[in-house]
XYZ file of C-alpha atoms in Angstrom:
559
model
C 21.737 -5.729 30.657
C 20.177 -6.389 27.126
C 18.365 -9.071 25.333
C 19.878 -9.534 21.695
C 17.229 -9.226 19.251
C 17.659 -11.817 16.282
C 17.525 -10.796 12.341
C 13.804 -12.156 12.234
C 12.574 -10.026 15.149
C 8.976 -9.793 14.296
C 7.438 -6.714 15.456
C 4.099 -6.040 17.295
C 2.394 -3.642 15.293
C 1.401 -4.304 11.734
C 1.132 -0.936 7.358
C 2.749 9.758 8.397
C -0.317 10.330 9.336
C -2.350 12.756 9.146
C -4.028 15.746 10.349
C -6.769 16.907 12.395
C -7.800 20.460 14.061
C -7.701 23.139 17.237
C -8.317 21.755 20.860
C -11.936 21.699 20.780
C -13.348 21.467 23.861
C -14.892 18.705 25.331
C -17.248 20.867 27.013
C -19.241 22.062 24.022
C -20.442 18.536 23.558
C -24.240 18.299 23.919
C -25.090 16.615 27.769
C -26.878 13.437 25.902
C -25.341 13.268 21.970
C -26.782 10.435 19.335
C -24.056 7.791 19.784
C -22.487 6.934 16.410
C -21.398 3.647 17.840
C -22.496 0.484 19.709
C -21.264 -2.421 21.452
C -19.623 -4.637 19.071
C -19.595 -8.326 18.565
C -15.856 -9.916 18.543
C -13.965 -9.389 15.495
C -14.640 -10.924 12.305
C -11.481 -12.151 10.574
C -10.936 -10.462 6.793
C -9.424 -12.845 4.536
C -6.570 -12.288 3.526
C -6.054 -9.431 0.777
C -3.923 -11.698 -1.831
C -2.196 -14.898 -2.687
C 0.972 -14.602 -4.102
C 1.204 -15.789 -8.062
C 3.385 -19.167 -7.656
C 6.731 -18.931 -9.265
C 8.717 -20.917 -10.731
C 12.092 -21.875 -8.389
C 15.638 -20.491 -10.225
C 18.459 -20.704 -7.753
C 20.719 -18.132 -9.010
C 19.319 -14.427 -10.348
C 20.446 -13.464 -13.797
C 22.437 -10.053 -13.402
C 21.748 -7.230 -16.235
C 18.917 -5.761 -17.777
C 16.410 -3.065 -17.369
C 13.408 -2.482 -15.018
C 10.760 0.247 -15.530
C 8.482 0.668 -12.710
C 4.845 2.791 -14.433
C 3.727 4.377 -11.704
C 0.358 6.104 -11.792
C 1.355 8.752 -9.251
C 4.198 11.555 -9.543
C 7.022 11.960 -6.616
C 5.276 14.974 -5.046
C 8.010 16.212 -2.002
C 11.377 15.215 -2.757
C 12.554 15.023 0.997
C 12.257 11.872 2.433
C 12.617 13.449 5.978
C 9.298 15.187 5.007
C 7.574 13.193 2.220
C 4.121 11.719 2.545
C 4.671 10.621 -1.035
C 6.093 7.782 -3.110
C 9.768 7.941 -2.966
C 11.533 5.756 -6.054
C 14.664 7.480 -6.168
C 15.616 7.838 -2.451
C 14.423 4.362 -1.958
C 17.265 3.305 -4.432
C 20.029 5.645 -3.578
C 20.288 5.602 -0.238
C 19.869 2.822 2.935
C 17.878 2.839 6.624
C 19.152 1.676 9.833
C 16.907 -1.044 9.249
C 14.778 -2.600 6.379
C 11.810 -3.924 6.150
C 11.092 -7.515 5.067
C 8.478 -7.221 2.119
C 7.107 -10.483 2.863
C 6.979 -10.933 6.481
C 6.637 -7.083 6.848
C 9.415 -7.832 10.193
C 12.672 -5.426 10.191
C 15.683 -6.740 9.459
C 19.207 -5.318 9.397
C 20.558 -2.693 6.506
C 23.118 -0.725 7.752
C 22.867 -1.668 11.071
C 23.841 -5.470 10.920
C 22.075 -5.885 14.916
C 20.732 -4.712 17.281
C 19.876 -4.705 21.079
C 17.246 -4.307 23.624
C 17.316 -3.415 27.413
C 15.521 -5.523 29.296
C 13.150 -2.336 30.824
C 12.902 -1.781 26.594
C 14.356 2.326 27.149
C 17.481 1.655 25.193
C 18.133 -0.023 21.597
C 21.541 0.136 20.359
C 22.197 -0.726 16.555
C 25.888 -1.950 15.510
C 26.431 -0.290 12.059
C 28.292 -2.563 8.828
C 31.997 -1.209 8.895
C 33.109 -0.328 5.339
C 29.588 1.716 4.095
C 30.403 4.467 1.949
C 28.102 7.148 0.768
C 28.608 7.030 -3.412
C 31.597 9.047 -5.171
C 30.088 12.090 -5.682
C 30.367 15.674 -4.128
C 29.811 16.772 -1.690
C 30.299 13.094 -0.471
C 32.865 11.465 -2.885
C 32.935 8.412 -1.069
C 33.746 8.651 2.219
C 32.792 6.093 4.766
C 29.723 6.253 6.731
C 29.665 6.262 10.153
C 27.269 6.682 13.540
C 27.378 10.408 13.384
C 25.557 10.580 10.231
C 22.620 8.333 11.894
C 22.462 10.673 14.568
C 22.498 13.660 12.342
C 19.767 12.001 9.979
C 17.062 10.560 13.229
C 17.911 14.036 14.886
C 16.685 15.953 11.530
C 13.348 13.322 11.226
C 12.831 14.915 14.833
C 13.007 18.232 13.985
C 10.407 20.474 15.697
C 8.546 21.964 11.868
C 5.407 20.736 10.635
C 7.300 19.871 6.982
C 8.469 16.559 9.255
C 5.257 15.092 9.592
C 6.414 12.043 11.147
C 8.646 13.747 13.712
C 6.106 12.694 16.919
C 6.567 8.744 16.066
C 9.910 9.068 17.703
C 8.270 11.951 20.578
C 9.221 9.320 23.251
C 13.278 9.592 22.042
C 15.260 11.516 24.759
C 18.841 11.104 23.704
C 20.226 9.773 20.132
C 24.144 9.227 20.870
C 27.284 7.609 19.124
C 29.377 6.035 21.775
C 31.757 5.315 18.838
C 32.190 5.752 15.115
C 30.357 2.136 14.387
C 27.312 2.219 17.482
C 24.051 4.257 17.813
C 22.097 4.354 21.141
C 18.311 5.522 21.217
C 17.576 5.959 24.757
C 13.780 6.304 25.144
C 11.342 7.903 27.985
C 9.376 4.954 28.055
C 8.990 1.512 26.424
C 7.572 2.025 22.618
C 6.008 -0.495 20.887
C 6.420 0.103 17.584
C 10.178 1.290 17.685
C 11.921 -0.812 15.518
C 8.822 -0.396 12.692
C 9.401 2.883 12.880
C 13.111 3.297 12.365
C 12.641 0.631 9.582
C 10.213 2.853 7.899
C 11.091 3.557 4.493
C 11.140 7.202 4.702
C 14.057 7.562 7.175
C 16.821 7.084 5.414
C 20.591 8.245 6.674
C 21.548 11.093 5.118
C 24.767 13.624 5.139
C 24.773 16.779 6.793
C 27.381 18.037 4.407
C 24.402 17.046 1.273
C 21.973 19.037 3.205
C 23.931 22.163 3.691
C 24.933 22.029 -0.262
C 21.728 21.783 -0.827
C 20.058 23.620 1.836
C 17.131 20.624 1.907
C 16.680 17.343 0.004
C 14.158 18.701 -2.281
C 16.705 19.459 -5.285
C 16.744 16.549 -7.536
C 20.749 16.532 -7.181
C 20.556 15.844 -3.232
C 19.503 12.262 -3.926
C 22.844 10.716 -2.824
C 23.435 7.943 -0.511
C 24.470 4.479 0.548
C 22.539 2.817 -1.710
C 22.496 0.378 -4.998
C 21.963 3.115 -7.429
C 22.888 6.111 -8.236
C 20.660 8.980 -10.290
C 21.429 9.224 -14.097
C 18.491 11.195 -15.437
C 16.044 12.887 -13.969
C 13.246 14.781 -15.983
C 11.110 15.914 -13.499
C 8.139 14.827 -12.914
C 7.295 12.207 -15.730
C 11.179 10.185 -15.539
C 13.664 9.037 -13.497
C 16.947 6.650 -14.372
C 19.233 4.990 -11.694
C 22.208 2.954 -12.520
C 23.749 0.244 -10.801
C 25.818 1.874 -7.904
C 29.819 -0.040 -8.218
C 31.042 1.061 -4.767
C 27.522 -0.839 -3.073
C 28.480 -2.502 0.186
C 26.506 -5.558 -0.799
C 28.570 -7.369 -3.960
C 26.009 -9.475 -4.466
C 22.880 -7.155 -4.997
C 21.653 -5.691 -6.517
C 21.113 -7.761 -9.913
C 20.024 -4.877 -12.534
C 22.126 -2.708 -14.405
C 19.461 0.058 -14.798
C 15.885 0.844 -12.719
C 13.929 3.256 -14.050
C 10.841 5.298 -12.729
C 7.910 6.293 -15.754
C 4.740 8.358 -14.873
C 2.085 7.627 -16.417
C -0.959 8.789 -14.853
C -3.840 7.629 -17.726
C -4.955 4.217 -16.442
C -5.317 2.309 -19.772
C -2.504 4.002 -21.054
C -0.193 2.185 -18.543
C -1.752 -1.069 -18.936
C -1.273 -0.803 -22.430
C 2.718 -0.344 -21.676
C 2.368 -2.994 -19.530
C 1.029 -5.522 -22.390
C 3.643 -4.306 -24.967
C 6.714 -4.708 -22.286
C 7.144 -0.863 -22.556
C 7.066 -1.249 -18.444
C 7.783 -3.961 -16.363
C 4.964 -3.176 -13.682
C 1.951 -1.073 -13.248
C 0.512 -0.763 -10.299
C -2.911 0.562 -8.854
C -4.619 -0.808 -11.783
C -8.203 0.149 -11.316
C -10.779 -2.743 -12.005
C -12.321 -1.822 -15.028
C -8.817 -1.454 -16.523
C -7.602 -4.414 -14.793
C -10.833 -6.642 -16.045
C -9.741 -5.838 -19.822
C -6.221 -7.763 -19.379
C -6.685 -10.076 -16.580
C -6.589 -13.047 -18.734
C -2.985 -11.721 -20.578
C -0.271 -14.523 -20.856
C 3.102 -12.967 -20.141
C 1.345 -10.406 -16.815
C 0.807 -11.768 -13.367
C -1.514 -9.873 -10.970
C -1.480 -9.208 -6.802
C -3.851 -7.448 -5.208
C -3.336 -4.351 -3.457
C -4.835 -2.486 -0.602
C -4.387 1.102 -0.278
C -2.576 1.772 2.572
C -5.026 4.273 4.067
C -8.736 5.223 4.701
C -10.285 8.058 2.772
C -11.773 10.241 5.023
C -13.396 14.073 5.498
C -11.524 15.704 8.043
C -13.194 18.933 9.928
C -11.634 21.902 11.425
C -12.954 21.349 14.588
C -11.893 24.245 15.980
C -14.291 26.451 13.466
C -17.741 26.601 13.379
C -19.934 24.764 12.457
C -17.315 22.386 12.696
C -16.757 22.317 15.895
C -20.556 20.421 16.929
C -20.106 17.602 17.269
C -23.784 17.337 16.012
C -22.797 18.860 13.287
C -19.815 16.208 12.567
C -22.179 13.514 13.377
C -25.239 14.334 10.784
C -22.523 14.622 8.020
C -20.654 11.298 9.136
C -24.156 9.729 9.332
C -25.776 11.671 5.703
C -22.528 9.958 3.775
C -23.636 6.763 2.229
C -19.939 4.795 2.020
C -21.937 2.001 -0.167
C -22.445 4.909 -2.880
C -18.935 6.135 -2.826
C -17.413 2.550 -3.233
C -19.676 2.141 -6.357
C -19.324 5.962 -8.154
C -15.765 6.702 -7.060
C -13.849 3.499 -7.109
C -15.649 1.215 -9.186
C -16.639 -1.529 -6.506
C -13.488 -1.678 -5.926
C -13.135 -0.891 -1.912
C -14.121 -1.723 1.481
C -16.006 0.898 4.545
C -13.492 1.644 7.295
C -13.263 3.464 10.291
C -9.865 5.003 11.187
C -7.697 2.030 11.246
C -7.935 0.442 7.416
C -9.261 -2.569 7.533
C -7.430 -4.590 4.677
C -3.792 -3.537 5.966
C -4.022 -3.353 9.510
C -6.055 -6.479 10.206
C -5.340 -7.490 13.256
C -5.889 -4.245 15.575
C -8.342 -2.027 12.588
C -12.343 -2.185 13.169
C -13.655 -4.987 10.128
C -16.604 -4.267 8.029
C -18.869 -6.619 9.217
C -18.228 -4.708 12.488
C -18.821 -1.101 11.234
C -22.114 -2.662 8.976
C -23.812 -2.684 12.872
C -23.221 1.296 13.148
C -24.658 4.394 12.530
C -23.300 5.837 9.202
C -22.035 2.347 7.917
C -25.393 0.430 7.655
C -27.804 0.139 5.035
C -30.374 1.021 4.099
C -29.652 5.080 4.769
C -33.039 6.171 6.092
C -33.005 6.324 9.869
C -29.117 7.746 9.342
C -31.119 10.412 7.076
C -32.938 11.768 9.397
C -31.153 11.629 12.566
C -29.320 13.183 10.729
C -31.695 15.952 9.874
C -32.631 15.911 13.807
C -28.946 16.565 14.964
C -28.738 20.176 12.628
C -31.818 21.305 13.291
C -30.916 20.787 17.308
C -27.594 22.229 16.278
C -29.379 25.520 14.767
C -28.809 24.428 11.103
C -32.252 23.867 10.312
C -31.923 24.154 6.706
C -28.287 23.515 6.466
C -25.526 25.418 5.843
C -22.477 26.260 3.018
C -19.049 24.880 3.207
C -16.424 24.905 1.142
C -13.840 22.369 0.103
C -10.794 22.187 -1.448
C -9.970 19.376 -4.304
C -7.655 18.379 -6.652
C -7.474 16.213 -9.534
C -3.566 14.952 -9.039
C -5.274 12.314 -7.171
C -8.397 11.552 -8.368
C -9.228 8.510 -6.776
C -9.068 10.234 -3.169
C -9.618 14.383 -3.759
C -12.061 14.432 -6.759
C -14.343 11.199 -7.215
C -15.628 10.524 -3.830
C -15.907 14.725 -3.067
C -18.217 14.359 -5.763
C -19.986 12.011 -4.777
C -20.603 13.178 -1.148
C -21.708 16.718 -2.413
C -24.536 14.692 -3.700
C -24.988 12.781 -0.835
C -25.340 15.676 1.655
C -27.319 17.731 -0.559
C -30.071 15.490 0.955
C -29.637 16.986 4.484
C -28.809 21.096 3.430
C -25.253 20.719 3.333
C -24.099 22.513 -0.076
C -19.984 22.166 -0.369
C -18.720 24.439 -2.825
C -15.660 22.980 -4.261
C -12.246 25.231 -4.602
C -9.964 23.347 -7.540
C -6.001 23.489 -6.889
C -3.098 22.378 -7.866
C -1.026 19.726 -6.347
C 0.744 20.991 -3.648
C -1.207 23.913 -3.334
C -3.869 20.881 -2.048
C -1.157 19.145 -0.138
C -0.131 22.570 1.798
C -3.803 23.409 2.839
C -4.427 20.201 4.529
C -0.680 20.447 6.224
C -1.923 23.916 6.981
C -4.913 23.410 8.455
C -6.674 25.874 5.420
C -9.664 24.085 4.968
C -13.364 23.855 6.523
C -13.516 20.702 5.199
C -11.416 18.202 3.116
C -11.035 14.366 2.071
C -7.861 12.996 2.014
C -6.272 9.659 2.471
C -3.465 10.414 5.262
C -1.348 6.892 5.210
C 1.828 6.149 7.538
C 3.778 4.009 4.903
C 3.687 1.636 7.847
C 1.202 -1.343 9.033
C 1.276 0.106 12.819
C -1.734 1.594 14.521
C 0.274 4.142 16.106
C 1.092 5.582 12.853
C -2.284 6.200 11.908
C -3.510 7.695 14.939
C -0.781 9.489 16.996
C 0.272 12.312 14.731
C -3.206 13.188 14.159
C -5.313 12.620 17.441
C -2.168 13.621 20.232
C -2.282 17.111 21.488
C 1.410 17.450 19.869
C 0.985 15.220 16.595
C 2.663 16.407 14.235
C 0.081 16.045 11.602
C -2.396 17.625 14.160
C -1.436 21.278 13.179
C -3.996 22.952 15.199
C -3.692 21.076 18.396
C -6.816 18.845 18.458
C -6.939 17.753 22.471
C -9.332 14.974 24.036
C -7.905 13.903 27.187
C -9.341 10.326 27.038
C -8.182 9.334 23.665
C -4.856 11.226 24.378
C -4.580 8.951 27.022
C -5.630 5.363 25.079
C -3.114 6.526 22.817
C -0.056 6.734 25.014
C -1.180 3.522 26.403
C -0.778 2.036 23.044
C 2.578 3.102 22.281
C 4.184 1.715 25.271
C 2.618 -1.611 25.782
C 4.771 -4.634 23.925
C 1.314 -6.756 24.478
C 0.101 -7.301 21.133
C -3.620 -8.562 22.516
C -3.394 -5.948 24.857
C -2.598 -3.460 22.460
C -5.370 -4.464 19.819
C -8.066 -4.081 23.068
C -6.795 -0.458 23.296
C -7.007 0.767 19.363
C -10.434 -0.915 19.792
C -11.335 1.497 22.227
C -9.464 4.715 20.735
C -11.570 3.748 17.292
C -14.790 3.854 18.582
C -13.838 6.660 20.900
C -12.968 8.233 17.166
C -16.094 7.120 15.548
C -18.534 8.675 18.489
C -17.265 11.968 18.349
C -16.689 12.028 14.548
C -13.136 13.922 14.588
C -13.809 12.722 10.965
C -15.750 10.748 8.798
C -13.863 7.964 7.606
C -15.581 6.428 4.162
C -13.450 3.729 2.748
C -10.293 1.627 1.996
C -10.105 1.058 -1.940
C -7.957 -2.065 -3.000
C -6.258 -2.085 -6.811
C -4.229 -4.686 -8.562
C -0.670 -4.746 -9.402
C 0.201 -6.147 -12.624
C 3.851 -7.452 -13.481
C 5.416 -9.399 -16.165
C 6.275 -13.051 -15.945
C 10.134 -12.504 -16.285
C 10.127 -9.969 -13.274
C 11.373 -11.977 -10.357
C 11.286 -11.175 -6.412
C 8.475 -8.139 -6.937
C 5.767 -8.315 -4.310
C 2.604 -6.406 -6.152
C 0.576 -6.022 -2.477
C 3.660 -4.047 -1.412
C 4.325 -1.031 -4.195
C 4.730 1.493 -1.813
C 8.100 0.437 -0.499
C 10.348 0.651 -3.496
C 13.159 -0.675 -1.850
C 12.114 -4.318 -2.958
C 13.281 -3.302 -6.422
C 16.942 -4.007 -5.184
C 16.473 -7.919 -4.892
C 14.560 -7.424 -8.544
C 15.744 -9.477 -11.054
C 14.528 -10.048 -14.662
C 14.384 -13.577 -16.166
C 14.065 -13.215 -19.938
C-alpha cells in the first residue's frame, strides 16, 4: 500500500559534504581529556536571515529580453554528478526528478509530475511527464525521455569513486528499477529522512548514457545537453557562458527569457559597478564594504545571503600530530573565531559549529549556544592556555610545524581566514607554513586527503543535516576519503537518517554536534553571510537562494 504524497510535500530536513581523515582510534584518546563542550541551555531562536524586498504585483510575465547573472565565482567541475561547485549551465539545460521550491525550500514535481510513499517509507515511486524530450542535438536529437535514463543517471550519482562526492546520501538505496517506460521505483534498506531533499537536489540532474559515452564524462563544455529551458550558445570558458531559450521545452509557458547569460567577474567592486550601470542584472555575494557603497542605489534591491556552509580546519587525523586529540583541541581552542569574522570577512559572519547556523536553523547549534564553550567564548585567555597545557601534555611543549595548503580562487574561505589563524596560533607554537596552489590543484588535495591541515568550506547545496555530516563523519562517506570511524557518532548518524521525527531528529544532530565539537574532528570557525543585489525590473529572483540557479527559469525582466 502507499500514501500519495501531494505537490507541497514539505520535507523534514532543512540547506556534498565534505571530508575528514583515517579511522583514528578511539583508544588513543587521553583517559580524562579537557572537554570542549558543556551542557547547553535550550536553543536560542536566530532571526531570520532576510526579508524579502516587497514587489510590486504584475499578473502576467513579459516574455523576451536578456538576463546576466555576475557571479563572483568560476564553474570549477563541469559534472554535475561530481560538482561541489556552482553549476549555471547544467542548472538551465537540463531537469531533476524533482525541484526544489526556492521559497518554501519543499520539493515539488519536474519531471516526475508525483510521487508515492509506502506506508513502512522503503519504496518511493515517481510517475515521469510523458512527452519530455532531451533537446535536438547529437548525440540526443530529440528523442523522448524516459525511466531508463533516471535509472541510468541516480545509478551513475551512486557510483562507487570518490569524484561522486555525494554518492553515500543515497547509501541506503538497494534497487533503482523501471517497471515501465514512464515509472521509477527507489526501493530503500531502511526509512530515510531526507529522501525526497536529496533527489531534489540540484546537482542530480537526468542525464543520457549515450551523452556520457560521446563524451566519456560531463566535464566537456559540449556535454551540457538536457531536458531543460535552454540550450548552450557560447561558452568561453571560464569568464562566459550564453544559453538560449530551448523551443522543444516541455513547459510552453516557461520559461519567459529569450537569452540567460553567466559573467565572471571575480573583483568585488568591479561587479557592483556592472551592477549600477545595468551591465548585469544580479551580483551576488556582495561583501559589506562593497555592498555599504551602493546600498542606498535607486534601480538595485538587496537580500541577504548566508553562505551555505561553515568554514572550518579539517585535520588528518590519521597523521601525527593530528591524530591527539589534545592536539586538535589546543588548536580548536588557540583560534579566536571573533578575530577571523573581523580580518577575513569584514564583520560580516556568524561562529558555528558543524551544522551552520544561519541555514540550518532549526537542527544547527546557535551562537548564543557555542558563546558558553570552550573555543567560542571571549575573552581568549583561559582557552590560551589550556591550550598551552594540552601540547605540552601532548609532548609539544614548544609547538610544532605544519603545513597548509591555500589558494586564492576563493579568498574568502582558503586565503583570509588561513591568514588570520597563522597569527592566531603563533601564540601557542603552532607555525603553519602555507603551500599556494592553483584551483583544482587545492580542490584535489582536500578530495585527496593531501593535506596535514586545511580550511575549507565543504557545503551540501542542501538545507539537511544529513548532508553536512554523513559523507564526512560515516566510516564509508564519501567525502571521508580516509575512513574516519567513531562508533558512537557513526551510530547518532544512522539514527538521523532514518527517523521521519523532525523533533526527534533535531535531539539527535544535537548530540552528534557536540559529540563533533568534544573530539575536535575539526575546528569549525564561522558562517559568513553576503548580500545579493538585483535590479528593480528583475522579477521572481530570490537573492538568499543564488546557489540554485534553476530559479532563473521563472525569471522575468520588467523594463
Amino acid at each position: 500500500m502507499r500514501q500519495t504524497q501531494t505537490v507541497c510535500l514539505v520535507f523534514i530536513g532543512l540547506l556534498a559534504v565534505l571530508a575528514a581523515s583515517c579511522a583514528p582510534s578511539l583508544a588513543d584518546t587521553p583517559a580524562t581529556p579537557t572537554r570542549l563542550s558543556a551542557p547547553l541551555p535550550a536553543a536560542t531562536p536566530t532571526p531570520p536571515l532576510a526579508t524579502q524586498q516587497p514587489q510590486p504585483v504584475v499578473l502576467t510575465p513579459k516574455k523576451g529580453g536578456a538576463f546576466t547573472y555576475g557571479s563572483q565565482l568560476r564553474q570549477i567541475d563541469h559534472d554535475p554528478h561530481a560538482s561541489a561547485s556552482i553549476l549555471f549551465d547544467w542548472d538551465l539545460v537540463a531537469n531533476g526528478l524533482l525541484d526544489m521550491d526556492n521559497d518554501t525550500q519543499a520539493p515539488k514535481p519536474d519531471l516526475a509530475e508525483r510521487w508515492e510513499v509506502s506506508k513502512d517509507g522503503k519504496v518511493y515511486t515517481f510517475y515521469l511527464r510523458k512527452g519530455v524530450k532531451f533537446q535536438n542535438v547529437d548525440p540526443v536529437n530529440g528523442r523522448e525521455l524516459t525511466a531508463d535514463d533516471v535509472v541510468y543517471s541516480f545509478e551513475r550519482i551512486r557510483t562507487n569513486h570518490p569524484r561522486f562526492i555525494r554518492r553515500s546520501l543515497f547509501s541506503d538505496v538497494v534497487a533503482i528499477t523501471a517497471p515501465d517506460r514512464y515509472t521509477i521505483q527507489f526501493s530503500l534498506r531502511e526509512p530515510l529522512g531526507p529522501f525526497l531533499v536529496y533527489v531534489a537536489s540540484n546537482y542530480n540532474k537526468v542525464v543520457a548514457k549515450e551523452v556520457v559515452d560521446k563524451f566519456g564524462d560531463l566535464q566537456p563544455k559540449e556535454s551540457t545537453i538536457g531536458t531543460g529551458p535552454y540550450m548552450v550558445k557560447t561558452w568561453r570558458d571560464p569568464l562566459f557562458a550564453e544559453m538560449v531559450r530551448n523551443p522543444d521545452y516541455w513547459d510552453k509557458d516557461r520559461p519567459s527569457l529569450d537569452v540567460a547569460r553567466f559573467q565572471v567577474i571575480e573583483d568585488d567592486i568591479t561587479r557592483v559597478a556592472a551592477l549600477r550601470t545595468g551591465q548585469i542584472d544580479v551580483a551576488p555575494r556582495v561583501p559589506p564594504s562593497a555592498y555599504e557603497s551602493v546600498k542606498t542605489s535607486t534601480n538595485i534591491e538587496w537580500d541577504r545571503e548566508a553562505f551555505p556552509s561553515a568554514i572550518q580546519m579539517m585535520f588528518r587525523l590519521d597523521r601525527k600530530p593530528w591524530n591527539d586529540v589534545r592536539v586538535r583541541r589546543a588548536v580548536h581552542l588557540a583560534i579566536d573565531r571573533d578575530d577571523v569574522i573581523s580580518g577575513a570577512h569584514e564583520g560580516a559572519a556568524v561562529i558555528s559549529g558543524p551544522l551552520p547556523p544561519l541555514v540550518v536553523r532549526w537542527a544547527a547549534l546557535q551562537p548564543d549556544e557555542l558563546r558558553q564553550m570552550p573555543g567560542y567564548r571571549q575573552p581568549k585567555g583561559d582557552d590560551i592556555a589550556e591550550a598551552k597545557r594540552l601540547l605540552a601534555e601532548a609532548g609539544y611543549p614548544h609547538g610544532f610545524e605544519a603545513t597548509m595548503p591555500v589558494s586564492d580562487y576563493s579568498p574568502l574561505v582558503n586565503l583570509r581566514p588561513p591568514e588570520v589563524i597563522q597569527n592566531q596560533l603563533q601564540k601557542i607554537g603552532v607555525q603553519l607554513n602555507f603551500r599556494k596552489l592553483e584551483q583544482a590543484a587545492y580542490i584535489g588535495a582536500e578530495r585527496r586527503g593531501d593535506f596535514e591541515v586545511i580550511v575549507r568550506s565543504i557545503g551540501s547545496g542542501d538545507i539537511e543535516p544529513d548532508a553536512y555530516l554523513s559523507p564526512v563523519y560515516t566510516k564509508e562517506g564519501s567525502r571521508n576519503p580516509v575512513g574516519l570511524y567513531d562508533p558512537r557518532l557513526e551510530d547518532l548518524l544512522l539514527r538521523g537518517r532514518r527517523s521521519l521525527d523532525r523533533e526527534e531528529r533535531r535531539r539527535i544532530y544535537r548530540d552528534a554536534q557536540l559529540l563533533i565539537i568534544d573530539q575536535a574532528y575539526r575546528a569549525y570557525i564561522d558562517e559568513p553571510f553576503f548580500y545579493t543585489g538585483k535590479r528593480k525590473s528583475v522579477r521572481n529572483y530570490n537573492g538568499q537562494w543564488t546557489f540554485d540557479n534553476r530559479q532563473i527559469v521563472d525569471v522575468w525582466l520588467d523594463r
